[in-house]
Amino acid sequence: MDFTGKTVLVTGGARGIGAGIARAFHSAGANIIVSDVLDREGSELVEELAGNALFLQQDVRDEQRWQQVVEQCADWGGGLDVLINNAGIEAAMPLVDFDADVARRLLDINVVGVLLGMKWAFRSMRPGGIVGKGGAIVNLSSISSQAAAGGMAAYAGSKAAVERATKVAAVEAGKGGYNIRVNCLYPGIIQTDMVDQLIDECVDLGWFGGSDECRSWLTAKTPLGRFGSPEDVAKVTMFLCSDYASFVTGAGVPVDGGFLYG
Ligand SMILES: NC(=O)c1ccc[n+]([C@@H]2O[C@H](COP(=O)([O-])OP(=O)(O)OC[C@H]3O[C@@H](n4cnc5c(N)ncnc54)[C@H](O)[C@@H]3O)[C@@H](O)[C@H]2O)c1
């Protein structure tokens, strides 16, 4: 796929799935803006990409920062063609141990952060916006939005909100004549720091005897018999942002090795 001359913003792009997506678009010729709260990892990734890449410090909860970041995309990259709303956090906690502060932080990042991203991308990309050339948005939902796993009420709720908001956004953008398509992904078990953290939490909660046992269980639940990689997610993301998906909007695509049906 060729994204030469396109400007792509990936939130939470310093590591994990976001970094995989940033690398893939960069290889396809795009100008990449990686934003994250992790300065060191973000700067190292941009150094590795060596050209056509910029790191911006951004907390996706901060609306004023969203406005600045979108303007910087136009100044530095000459536009904003693609937004990947990838930044997110997880927390496993059974409802009897529900922690409202943890849940509020999670919902603020995973839901409000994505809604703000769509707001400012719409304002930039739609006709009359500072870029005004239309574009594509992909939001990172999760298999958790489609299934019920113990301990994941807050996280699953946040990802279900992302899924539904994606569809609402697709309708608003389509009917509003914005020339912007909005889709989301349901990744399964993708090997990143987040999954390492989830496995540790599940072991700490006493649900598995150790991390190897948890890993084996998750692998067995996945019909393709392995964890996914950030590259697996990146390939589908690029498809959704490309002309090959020119009539696809409001869709949610599992990238889960069959987990939801396993
Ligand atoms: N790894 C999986 O198996 C999996 C499965 C389904 C969905 N997802 C979703 O994919 C996305 C990426 O997950 P990952 O596995 O790469 O996780 P990760 O923890 O490796 O990376 C997430 C990134 O988001 C950044 N981030 C966190 N809070 C932020 C904030 N307030 N503002 C800006 N950046 C922030 C982190 O610093 C980090 O770089 C998340 O939305 C996650 O919920 C992951």
PDB file of C-alpha atoms and ligand atoms in Angstrom:
ATOM      1  CA  MET A   1       0.000   0.000   0.000  1.00  0.00           C
ATOM      2  CA  ASP A   2       1.158   3.484  -0.804  1.00  0.00           C
ATOM      3  CA  PHE A   3       0.610   6.372   1.601  1.00  0.00           C
ATOM      4  CA  THR A   4       3.248   8.650   0.096  1.00  0.00           C
ATOM      5  CA  GLY A   5       2.561  12.276   0.970  1.00  0.00           C
ATOM      6  CA  LYS A   6      -0.151  11.394   3.485  1.00  0.00           C
ATOM      7  CA  THR A   7       0.063  12.621   7.069  1.00  0.00           C
ATOM      8  CA  VAL A   8      -0.817  10.072   9.745  1.00  0.00           C
ATOM      9  CA  LEU A   9      -1.259  10.765  13.476  1.00  0.00           C
ATOM     10  CA  VAL A  10      -1.021   7.778  15.842  1.00  0.00           C
ATOM     11  CA  THR A  11      -1.910   8.428  19.484  1.00  0.00           C
ATOM     12  CA  GLY A  12      -0.220   6.266  22.090  1.00  0.00           C
ATOM     13  CA  GLY A  13       2.207   5.433  19.307  1.00  0.00           C
ATOM     14  CA  ALA A  14       5.404   5.228  21.357  1.00  0.00           C
ATOM     15  CA  ARG A  15       5.180   1.463  21.874  1.00  0.00           C
ATOM     16  CA  GLY A  16       3.043  -1.606  21.302  1.00  0.00           C
ATOM     17  CA  ILE A  17       0.323  -1.659  18.669  1.00  0.00           C
ATOM     18  CA  GLY A  18       0.628   2.089  18.023  1.00  0.00           C
ATOM     19  CA  ALA A  19       4.340   1.792  17.288  1.00  0.00           C
ATOM     20  CA  GLY A  20       3.625  -1.114  14.924  1.00  0.00           C
ATOM     21  CA  ILE A  21       1.046   0.986  13.099  1.00  0.00           C
ATOM     22  CA  ALA A  22       3.429   3.968  12.907  1.00  0.00           C
ATOM     23  CA  ARG A  23       6.231   1.786  11.465  1.00  0.00           C
ATOM     24  CA  ALA A  24       3.893   0.261   8.860  1.00  0.00           C
ATOM     25  CA  PHE A  25       2.536   3.603   7.596  1.00  0.00           C
ATOM     26  CA  HIS A  26       6.072   5.008   7.570  1.00  0.00           C
ATOM     27  CA  SER A  27       7.277   2.095   5.419  1.00  0.00           C
ATOM     28  CA  ALA A  28       4.407   2.891   3.056  1.00  0.00           C
ATOM     29  CA  GLY A  29       5.666   6.450   2.575  1.00  0.00           C
ATOM     30  CA  ALA A  30       3.563   8.436   5.060  1.00  0.00           C
ATOM     31  CA  ASN A  31       4.649  11.360   7.214  1.00  0.00           C
ATOM     32  CA  ILE A  32       4.153  10.033  10.744  1.00  0.00           C
ATOM     33  CA  ILE A  33       3.276  11.935  13.876  1.00  0.00           C
ATOM     34  CA  VAL A  34       3.566   9.775  16.969  1.00  0.00           C
ATOM     35  CA  SER A  35       1.975  11.232  20.082  1.00  0.00           C
ATOM     36  CA  ASP A  36       2.193   9.781  23.576  1.00  0.00           C
ATOM     37  CA  VAL A  37       2.791  10.557  27.238  1.00  0.00           C
ATOM     38  CA  LEU A  38       5.999   8.475  27.028  1.00  0.00           C
ATOM     39  CA  ASP A  39       8.648  10.986  25.870  1.00  0.00           C
ATOM     40  CA  ARG A  40      11.662   8.679  25.774  1.00  0.00           C
ATOM     41  CA  GLU A  41       9.996   5.811  23.892  1.00  0.00           C
ATOM     42  CA  GLY A  42       8.326   8.220  21.463  1.00  0.00           C
ATOM     43  CA  SER A  43      11.569  10.057  20.706  1.00  0.00           C
ATOM     44  CA  GLU A  44      13.443   6.758  20.240  1.00  0.00           C
ATOM     45  CA  LEU A  45      10.849   5.522  17.755  1.00  0.00           C
ATOM     46  CA  VAL A  46      11.093   8.718  15.722  1.00  0.00           C
ATOM     47  CA  GLU A  47      14.898   8.401  15.746  1.00  0.00           C
ATOM     48  CA  GLU A  48      14.593   4.819  14.489  1.00  0.00           C
ATOM     49  CA  LEU A  49      12.273   5.898  11.655  1.00  0.00           C
ATOM     50  CA  ALA A  50      14.927   8.429  10.575  1.00  0.00           C
ATOM     51  CA  GLY A  51      13.015  11.080   8.650  1.00  0.00           C
ATOM     52  CA  ASN A  52       9.384  11.919   7.916  1.00  0.00           C
ATOM     53  CA  ALA A  53       8.511  11.280  11.554  1.00  0.00           C
ATOM     54  CA  LEU A  54       7.759  13.597  14.467  1.00  0.00           C
ATOM     55  CA  PHE A  55       7.106  12.909  18.144  1.00  0.00           C
ATOM     56  CA  LEU A  56       4.661  15.093  20.060  1.00  0.00           C
ATOM     57  CA  GLN A  57       4.014  14.866  23.785  1.00  0.00           C
ATOM     58  CA  GLN A  58       0.252  14.462  24.171  1.00  0.00           C
ATOM     59  CA  ASP A  59      -2.124  13.321  26.862  1.00  0.00           C
ATOM     60  CA  VAL A  60      -5.296  12.447  24.957  1.00  0.00           C
ATOM     61  CA  ARG A  61      -7.447  13.636  27.896  1.00  0.00           C
ATOM     62  CA  ASP A  62      -6.350  17.246  27.335  1.00  0.00           C
ATOM     63  CA  GLU A  63      -8.612  19.023  24.822  1.00  0.00           C
ATOM     64  CA  GLN A  64      -6.407  22.098  24.412  1.00  0.00           C
ATOM     65  CA  ARG A  65      -3.517  19.801  23.503  1.00  0.00           C
ATOM     66  CA  TRP A  66      -5.662  18.058  20.877  1.00  0.00           C
ATOM     67  CA  GLN A  67      -6.248  21.356  19.118  1.00  0.00           C
ATOM     68  CA  GLN A  68      -2.518  22.134  19.162  1.00  0.00           C
ATOM     69  CA  VAL A  69      -1.545  18.649  17.919  1.00  0.00           C
ATOM     70  CA  VAL A  70      -3.970  18.791  15.003  1.00  0.00           C
ATOM     71  CA  GLU A  71      -2.575  22.217  14.042  1.00  0.00           C
ATOM     72  CA  GLN A  72       0.987  20.884  14.305  1.00  0.00           C
ATOM     73  CA  CYS A  73       0.064  18.022  11.950  1.00  0.00           C
ATOM     74  CA  ALA A  74      -0.960  20.590   9.346  1.00  0.00           C
ATOM     75  CA  ASP A  75       2.140  22.775   9.922  1.00  0.00           C
ATOM     76  CA  TRP A  76       4.686  19.947   9.964  1.00  0.00           C
ATOM     77  CA  GLY A  77       3.131  17.286   7.738  1.00  0.00           C
ATOM     78  CA  GLY A  78       1.149  19.551   5.433  1.00  0.00           C
ATOM     79  CA  GLY A  79      -2.144  17.953   6.370  1.00  0.00           C
ATOM     80  CA  LEU A  80      -3.978  15.349   8.380  1.00  0.00           C
ATOM     81  CA  ASP A  81      -5.190  12.400   6.321  1.00  0.00           C
ATOM     82  CA  VAL A  82      -5.364   9.628   8.901  1.00  0.00           C
ATOM     83  CA  LEU A  83      -5.960   9.557  12.660  1.00  0.00           C
ATOM     84  CA  ILE A  84      -5.395   6.346  14.611  1.00  0.00           C
ATOM     85  CA  ASN A  85      -7.012   6.685  18.044  1.00  0.00           C
ATOM     86  CA  ASN A  86      -4.831   4.033  19.668  1.00  0.00           C
ATOM     87  CA  ALA A  87      -3.901   5.377  23.135  1.00  0.00           C
ATOM     88  CA  GLY A  88      -5.496   3.333  25.886  1.00  0.00           C
ATOM     89  CA  ILE A  89      -4.997   1.630  29.227  1.00  0.00           C
ATOM     90  CA  GLU A  90      -6.434  -1.494  30.844  1.00  0.00           C
ATOM     91  CA  ALA A  91      -7.214  -2.556  34.398  1.00  0.00           C
ATOM     92  CA  ALA A  92      -8.517  -5.953  35.482  1.00  0.00           C
ATOM     93  CA  MET A  93     -10.705  -5.735  38.606  1.00  0.00           C
ATOM     94  CA  PRO A  94     -13.666  -7.864  39.614  1.00  0.00           C
ATOM     95  CA  LEU A  95     -16.726  -5.746  40.420  1.00  0.00           C
ATOM     96  CA  VAL A  96     -16.578  -6.616  44.128  1.00  0.00           C
ATOM     97  CA  ASP A  97     -13.193  -4.838  44.162  1.00  0.00           C
ATOM     98  CA  PHE A  98     -14.238  -2.031  41.793  1.00  0.00           C
ATOM     99  CA  ASP A  99     -12.132   1.112  42.215  1.00  0.00           C
ATOM    100  CA  ALA A 100     -13.963   4.222  40.976  1.00  0.00           C
ATOM    101  CA  ASP A 101     -10.790   6.311  40.628  1.00  0.00           C
ATOM    102  CA  VAL A 102      -9.135   3.673  38.454  1.00  0.00           C
ATOM    103  CA  ALA A 103     -12.292   3.354  36.353  1.00  0.00           C
ATOM    104  CA  ARG A 104     -12.694   7.130  35.912  1.00  0.00           C
ATOM    105  CA  ARG A 105      -9.112   7.452  34.693  1.00  0.00           C
ATOM    106  CA  LEU A 106      -9.586   4.514  32.315  1.00  0.00           C
ATOM    107  CA  LEU A 107     -12.833   5.913  30.881  1.00  0.00           C
ATOM    108  CA  ASP A 108     -11.289   9.359  30.514  1.00  0.00           C
ATOM    109  CA  ILE A 109      -8.389   8.006  28.450  1.00  0.00           C
ATOM    110  CA  ASN A 110     -10.141   5.211  26.548  1.00  0.00           C
ATOM    111  CA  VAL A 111     -13.435   6.966  25.799  1.00  0.00           C
ATOM    112  CA  VAL A 112     -13.129  10.747  26.195  1.00  0.00           C
ATOM    113  CA  GLY A 113      -9.664  10.669  24.589  1.00  0.00           C
ATOM    114  CA  VAL A 114     -11.088   8.949  21.497  1.00  0.00           C
ATOM    115  CA  LEU A 115     -14.103  11.291  21.307  1.00  0.00           C
ATOM    116  CA  LEU A 116     -11.844  14.344  21.512  1.00  0.00           C
ATOM    117  CA  GLY A 117      -9.632  12.877  18.798  1.00  0.00           C
ATOM    118  CA  MET A 118     -12.580  12.455  16.466  1.00  0.00           C
ATOM    119  CA  LYS A 119     -13.838  15.961  17.246  1.00  0.00           C
ATOM    120  CA  TRP A 120     -10.557  17.670  16.358  1.00  0.00           C
ATOM    121  CA  ALA A 121      -9.813  15.421  13.397  1.00  0.00           C
ATOM    122  CA  PHE A 122     -13.271  16.131  11.986  1.00  0.00           C
ATOM    123  CA  ARG A 123     -12.726  19.874  12.433  1.00  0.00           C
ATOM    124  CA  SER A 124      -9.398  19.686  10.630  1.00  0.00           C
ATOM    125  CA  MET A 125     -10.257  17.209   7.864  1.00  0.00           C
ATOM    126  CA  ARG A 126     -13.779  18.205   6.829  1.00  0.00           C
ATOM    127  CA  PRO A 127     -14.405  20.726   4.040  1.00  0.00           C
ATOM    128  CA  GLY A 128     -13.566  24.190   5.359  1.00  0.00           C
ATOM    129  CA  GLY A 129     -11.277  22.782   8.082  1.00  0.00           C
ATOM    130  CA  ILE A 130      -7.622  23.818   8.358  1.00  0.00           C
ATOM    131  CA  VAL A 131      -6.708  20.852   6.110  1.00  0.00           C
ATOM    132  CA  GLY A 132     -10.102  20.191   4.549  1.00  0.00           C
ATOM    133  CA  LYS A 133      -9.203  17.155   2.421  1.00  0.00           C
ATOM    134  CA  GLY A 134     -11.259  14.440   4.164  1.00  0.00           C
ATOM    135  CA  GLY A 135      -9.569  11.321   5.473  1.00  0.00           C
ATOM    136  CA  ALA A 136      -9.879   8.167   7.528  1.00  0.00           C
ATOM    137  CA  ILE A 137     -10.041   7.447  11.256  1.00  0.00           C
ATOM    138  CA  VAL A 138      -9.468   4.091  12.930  1.00  0.00           C
ATOM    139  CA  ASN A 139     -10.296   3.645  16.618  1.00  0.00           C
ATOM    140  CA  LEU A 140      -8.847   0.835  18.722  1.00  0.00           C
ATOM    141  CA  SER A 141     -11.753  -0.984  20.332  1.00  0.00           C
ATOM    142  CA  SER A 142     -11.203  -4.584  21.473  1.00  0.00           C
ATOM    143  CA  ILE A 143     -12.628  -8.100  21.520  1.00  0.00           C
ATOM    144  CA  SER A 144     -13.667  -7.021  25.031  1.00  0.00           C
ATOM    145  CA  SER A 145     -16.386  -4.911  23.406  1.00  0.00           C
ATOM    146  CA  GLN A 146     -17.883  -8.108  21.952  1.00  0.00           C
ATOM    147  CA  ALA A 147     -17.362 -10.623  24.747  1.00  0.00           C
ATOM    148  CA  ALA A 148     -17.721 -10.818  28.524  1.00  0.00           C
ATOM    149  CA  ALA A 149     -14.553 -11.716  30.396  1.00  0.00           C
ATOM    150  CA  GLY A 150     -14.485 -11.564  34.190  1.00  0.00           C
ATOM    151  CA  GLY A 151     -12.720  -8.576  35.694  1.00  0.00           C
ATOM    152  CA  MET A 152     -13.051  -6.449  32.589  1.00  0.00           C
ATOM    153  CA  ALA A 153     -16.250  -4.466  33.303  1.00  0.00           C
ATOM    154  CA  ALA A 154     -14.613  -1.025  33.129  1.00  0.00           C
ATOM    155  CA  TYR A 155     -12.293  -1.867  30.236  1.00  0.00           C
ATOM    156  CA  ALA A 156     -14.934  -3.752  28.241  1.00  0.00           C
ATOM    157  CA  GLY A 157     -17.392  -0.919  28.854  1.00  0.00           C
ATOM    158  CA  SER A 158     -14.873   1.587  27.562  1.00  0.00           C
ATOM    159  CA  LYS A 159     -14.210  -0.444  24.431  1.00  0.00           C
ATOM    160  CA  ALA A 160     -17.952  -0.984  23.813  1.00  0.00           C
ATOM    161  CA  ALA A 161     -18.310   2.808  24.017  1.00  0.00           C
ATOM    162  CA  VAL A 162     -15.542   3.198  21.427  1.00  0.00           C
ATOM    163  CA  GLU A 163     -17.297   0.707  19.155  1.00  0.00           C
ATOM    164  CA  ARG A 164     -20.654   2.515  19.355  1.00  0.00           C
ATOM    165  CA  ALA A 165     -19.088   5.971  19.088  1.00  0.00           C
ATOM    166  CA  THR A 166     -17.305   4.808  15.922  1.00  0.00           C
ATOM    167  CA  LYS A 167     -20.635   4.026  14.301  1.00  0.00           C
ATOM    168  CA  VAL A 168     -22.182   7.330  15.407  1.00  0.00           C
ATOM    169  CA  ALA A 169     -19.134   9.167  14.078  1.00  0.00           C
ATOM    170  CA  ALA A 170     -19.387   7.331  10.749  1.00  0.00           C
ATOM    171  CA  VAL A 171     -23.018   8.440  10.422  1.00  0.00           C
ATOM    172  CA  GLU A 172     -22.244  12.064  11.336  1.00  0.00           C
ATOM    173  CA  ALA A 173     -19.289  12.203   8.965  1.00  0.00           C
ATOM    174  CA  GLY A 174     -21.136  10.509   6.126  1.00  0.00           C
ATOM    175  CA  LYS A 175     -24.338  12.495   6.373  1.00  0.00           C
ATOM    176  CA  GLY A 176     -22.423  15.691   7.103  1.00  0.00           C
ATOM    177  CA  GLY A 177     -20.489  15.345   3.829  1.00  0.00           C
ATOM    178  CA  TYR A 178     -17.148  15.375   5.655  1.00  0.00           C
ATOM    179  CA  ASN A 179     -15.511  12.861   3.257  1.00  0.00           C
ATOM    180  CA  ILE A 180     -14.184  11.037   6.327  1.00  0.00           C
ATOM    181  CA  ARG A 181     -14.578   7.293   6.964  1.00  0.00           C
ATOM    182  CA  VAL A 182     -14.523   6.044  10.566  1.00  0.00           C
ATOM    183  CA  ASN A 183     -13.955   2.412  11.509  1.00  0.00           C
ATOM    184  CA  CYS A 184     -12.722   0.455  14.499  1.00  0.00           C
ATOM    185  CA  LEU A 185     -10.790  -2.698  15.278  1.00  0.00           C
ATOM    186  CA  TYR A 186     -11.364  -5.472  17.779  1.00  0.00           C
ATOM    187  CA  PRO A 187      -7.857  -6.756  18.448  1.00  0.00           C
ATOM    188  CA  GLY A 188      -7.568 -10.060  20.278  1.00  0.00           C
ATOM    189  CA  ILE A 189      -4.528 -10.997  22.340  1.00  0.00           C
ATOM    190  CA  ILE A 190      -1.691  -8.947  20.884  1.00  0.00           C
ATOM    191  CA  GLN A 191       1.778  -9.295  22.424  1.00  0.00           C
ATOM    192  CA  THR A 192       2.498  -5.894  23.994  1.00  0.00           C
ATOM    193  CA  ASP A 193       3.266  -4.441  27.424  1.00  0.00           C
ATOM    194  CA  MET A 194      -0.482  -4.157  27.997  1.00  0.00           C
ATOM    195  CA  VAL A 195      -0.987  -7.908  27.627  1.00  0.00           C
ATOM    196  CA  ASP A 196       1.987  -8.593  29.916  1.00  0.00           C
ATOM    197  CA  GLN A 197       0.312  -6.352  32.511  1.00  0.00           C
ATOM    198  CA  LEU A 198      -3.047  -8.113  32.038  1.00  0.00           C
ATOM    199  CA  ILE A 199      -1.439 -11.523  32.525  1.00  0.00           C
ATOM    200  CA  ASP A 200       0.294 -10.335  35.719  1.00  0.00           C
ATOM    201  CA  GLU A 201      -3.020  -8.988  37.043  1.00  0.00           C
ATOM    202  CA  CYS A 202      -4.828 -12.255  36.289  1.00  0.00           C
ATOM    203  CA  VAL A 203      -2.120 -14.201  38.130  1.00  0.00           C
ATOM    204  CA  ASP A 204      -2.230 -11.754  41.081  1.00  0.00           C
ATOM    205  CA  LEU A 205      -6.012 -12.212  41.249  1.00  0.00           C
ATOM    206  CA  GLY A 206      -5.388 -15.951  41.651  1.00  0.00           C
ATOM    207  CA  TRP A 207      -7.072 -16.932  38.400  1.00  0.00           C
ATOM    208  CA  PHE A 208      -3.984 -18.745  37.080  1.00  0.00           C
ATOM    209  CA  GLY A 209      -1.117 -20.541  38.817  1.00  0.00           C
ATOM    210  CA  GLY A 210       1.434 -18.465  36.894  1.00  0.00           C
ATOM    211  CA  SER A 211       1.972 -16.403  33.756  1.00  0.00           C
ATOM    212  CA  ASP A 212       2.843 -19.469  31.630  1.00  0.00           C
ATOM    213  CA  GLU A 213      -0.468 -21.076  32.518  1.00  0.00           C
ATOM    214  CA  CYS A 214      -2.322 -17.863  31.635  1.00  0.00           C
ATOM    215  CA  ARG A 215      -0.438 -17.564  28.331  1.00  0.00           C
ATOM    216  CA  SER A 216      -1.247 -21.179  27.422  1.00  0.00           C
ATOM    217  CA  TRP A 217      -4.925 -20.600  28.205  1.00  0.00           C
ATOM    218  CA  LEU A 218      -5.067 -17.460  26.048  1.00  0.00           C
ATOM    219  CA  THR A 219      -3.232 -19.234  23.218  1.00  0.00           C
ATOM    220  CA  ALA A 220      -5.607 -22.200  23.397  1.00  0.00           C
ATOM    221  CA  LYS A 221      -8.568 -19.775  23.252  1.00  0.00           C
ATOM    222  CA  THR A 222      -7.205 -18.410  19.960  1.00  0.00           C
ATOM    223  CA  PRO A 223      -7.997 -20.730  17.008  1.00  0.00           C
ATOM    224  CA  LEU A 224      -4.909 -19.573  15.094  1.00  0.00           C
ATOM    225  CA  GLY A 225      -2.893 -20.796  18.096  1.00  0.00           C
ATOM    226  CA  ARG A 226      -0.706 -17.773  18.799  1.00  0.00           C
ATOM    227  CA  PHE A 227      -0.743 -14.236  20.149  1.00  0.00           C
ATOM    228  CA  GLY A 228      -1.052 -11.555  17.491  1.00  0.00           C
ATOM    229  CA  SER A 229       1.652  -8.996  16.794  1.00  0.00           C
ATOM    230  CA  PRO A 230       1.392  -5.216  16.366  1.00  0.00           C
ATOM    231  CA  GLU A 231       2.174  -5.859  12.669  1.00  0.00           C
ATOM    232  CA  ASP A 232      -0.933  -8.068  12.374  1.00  0.00           C
ATOM    233  CA  VAL A 233      -3.021  -5.126  13.600  1.00  0.00           C
ATOM    234  CA  ALA A 234      -1.135  -2.591  11.480  1.00  0.00           C
ATOM    235  CA  LYS A 235      -1.904  -4.396   8.218  1.00  0.00           C
ATOM    236  CA  VAL A 236      -5.668  -4.265   8.789  1.00  0.00           C
ATOM    237  CA  THR A 237      -5.431  -0.650   9.961  1.00  0.00           C
ATOM    238  CA  MET A 238      -3.722   0.319   6.717  1.00  0.00           C
ATOM    239  CA  PHE A 239      -6.342  -1.520   4.682  1.00  0.00           C
ATOM    240  CA  LEU A 240      -9.137   0.421   6.437  1.00  0.00           C
ATOM    241  CA  CYS A 241      -7.356   3.724   5.721  1.00  0.00           C
ATOM    242  CA  SER A 242      -6.653   2.880   2.093  1.00  0.00           C
ATOM    243  CA  ASP A 243      -8.746   3.239  -1.051  1.00  0.00           C
ATOM    244  CA  TYR A 244      -9.308  -0.531  -0.918  1.00  0.00           C
ATOM    245  CA  ALA A 245     -11.785   0.278   1.873  1.00  0.00           C
ATOM    246  CA  SER A 246     -13.337   3.274   0.093  1.00  0.00           C
ATOM    247  CA  PHE A 247     -16.918   2.109   0.822  1.00  0.00           C
ATOM    248  CA  VAL A 248     -16.278   0.892   4.374  1.00  0.00           C
ATOM    249  CA  THR A 249     -17.360   3.101   7.258  1.00  0.00           C
ATOM    250  CA  GLY A 250     -18.832   2.382  10.682  1.00  0.00           C
ATOM    251  CA  ALA A 251     -17.341  -1.115  10.603  1.00  0.00           C
ATOM    252  CA  GLY A 252     -15.722  -3.035  13.437  1.00  0.00           C
ATOM    253  CA  VAL A 253     -13.127  -5.562  12.311  1.00  0.00           C
ATOM    254  CA  PRO A 254     -11.831  -8.355  14.568  1.00  0.00           C
ATOM    255  CA  VAL A 255      -8.053  -8.897  14.390  1.00  0.00           C
ATOM    256  CA  ASP A 256      -8.048 -11.724  16.868  1.00  0.00           C
ATOM    257  CA  GLY A 257      -6.963 -15.000  15.269  1.00  0.00           C
ATOM    258  CA  GLY A 258     -10.561 -16.173  15.709  1.00  0.00           C
ATOM    259  CA  PHE A 259     -10.660 -15.577  19.497  1.00  0.00           C
ATOM    260  CA  LEU A 260     -14.299 -14.412  19.504  1.00  0.00           C
ATOM    261  CA  TYR A 261     -15.366 -17.733  17.989  1.00  0.00           C
ATOM    262  CA  GLY A 262     -12.797 -19.975  19.660  1.00  0.00           C
TER     263      GLY A 262
HETATM  264  N1  LIG B   1      -2.610  -5.613  23.332  1.00  0.00           N
HETATM  265  C1  LIG B   1      -3.823  -6.138  23.156  1.00  0.00           C
HETATM  266  O1  LIG B   1      -3.972  -7.358  23.223  1.00  0.00           O
HETATM  267  C2  LIG B   1      -5.006  -5.271  22.851  1.00  0.00           C
HETATM  268  C3  LIG B   1      -6.220  -5.912  22.567  1.00  0.00           C
HETATM  269  C4  LIG B   1      -7.338  -5.144  22.264  1.00  0.00           C
HETATM  270  C5  LIG B   1      -7.246  -3.765  22.212  1.00  0.00           C
HETATM  271  N2  LIG B   1      -6.052  -3.168  22.502  1.00  0.00           N
HETATM  272  C6  LIG B   1      -6.028  -1.703  22.455  1.00  0.00           C
HETATM  273  O2  LIG B   1      -4.992  -1.278  21.571  1.00  0.00           O
HETATM  274  C7  LIG B   1      -4.463  -0.031  22.003  1.00  0.00           C
HETATM  275  C8  LIG B   1      -2.947  -0.141  22.155  1.00  0.00           C
HETATM  276  O3  LIG B   1      -2.679  -1.123  23.136  1.00  0.00           O
HETATM  277  P1  LIG B   1      -1.225  -1.753  23.394  1.00  0.00           P
HETATM  278  O4  LIG B   1      -1.440  -3.196  23.656  1.00  0.00           O
HETATM  279  O5  LIG B   1      -0.283  -1.341  22.342  1.00  0.00           O
HETATM  280  O6  LIG B   1      -0.880  -1.077  24.816  1.00  0.00           O
HETATM  281  P2  LIG B   1       0.471  -0.392  25.341  1.00  0.00           P
HETATM  282  O7  LIG B   1       0.223  -0.176  26.788  1.00  0.00           O
HETATM  283  O8  LIG B   1       1.645  -1.176  24.915  1.00  0.00           O
HETATM  284  O9  LIG B   1       0.466   0.995  24.566  1.00  0.00           O
HETATM  285  C9  LIG B   1      -0.486   1.976  24.838  1.00  0.00           C
HETATM  286  C10 LIG B   1       0.138   3.329  24.622  1.00  0.00           C
HETATM  287  O10 LIG B   1      -0.820   4.331  24.976  1.00  0.00           O
HETATM  288  C11 LIG B   1      -0.137   5.333  25.707  1.00  0.00           C
HETATM  289  N3  LIG B   1      -1.056   6.083  26.576  1.00  0.00           N
HETATM  290  C12 LIG B   1      -1.638   5.671  27.720  1.00  0.00           C
HETATM  291  N4  LIG B   1      -2.337   6.677  28.256  1.00  0.00           N
HETATM  292  C13 LIG B   1      -2.203   7.742  27.436  1.00  0.00           C
HETATM  293  C14 LIG B   1      -2.709   9.059  27.458  1.00  0.00           C
HETATM  294  N5  LIG B   1      -3.483   9.510  28.454  1.00  0.00           N
HETATM  295  N6  LIG B   1      -2.403   9.890  26.431  1.00  0.00           N
HETATM  296  C15 LIG B   1      -1.601   9.468  25.434  1.00  0.00           C
HETATM  297  N7  LIG B   1      -1.081   8.227  25.366  1.00  0.00           N
HETATM  298  C16 LIG B   1      -1.380   7.377  26.350  1.00  0.00           C
HETATM  299  C17 LIG B   1       0.895   4.569  26.511  1.00  0.00           C
HETATM  300  O11 LIG B   1       1.899   5.422  27.014  1.00  0.00           O
HETATM  301  C18 LIG B   1       1.378   3.549  25.518  1.00  0.00           C
HETATM  302  O12 LIG B   1       2.459   4.010  24.750  1.00  0.00           O
HETATM  303  C19 LIG B   1      -5.171   0.300  23.327  1.00  0.00           C
HETATM  304  O13 LIG B   1      -6.249   1.168  23.074  1.00  0.00           O
HETATM  305  C20 LIG B   1      -5.684  -1.056  23.776  1.00  0.00           C
HETATM  306  O14 LIG B   1      -6.781  -0.946  24.644  1.00  0.00           O
HETATM  307  C21 LIG B   1      -4.936  -3.871  22.819  1.00  0.00           C
END
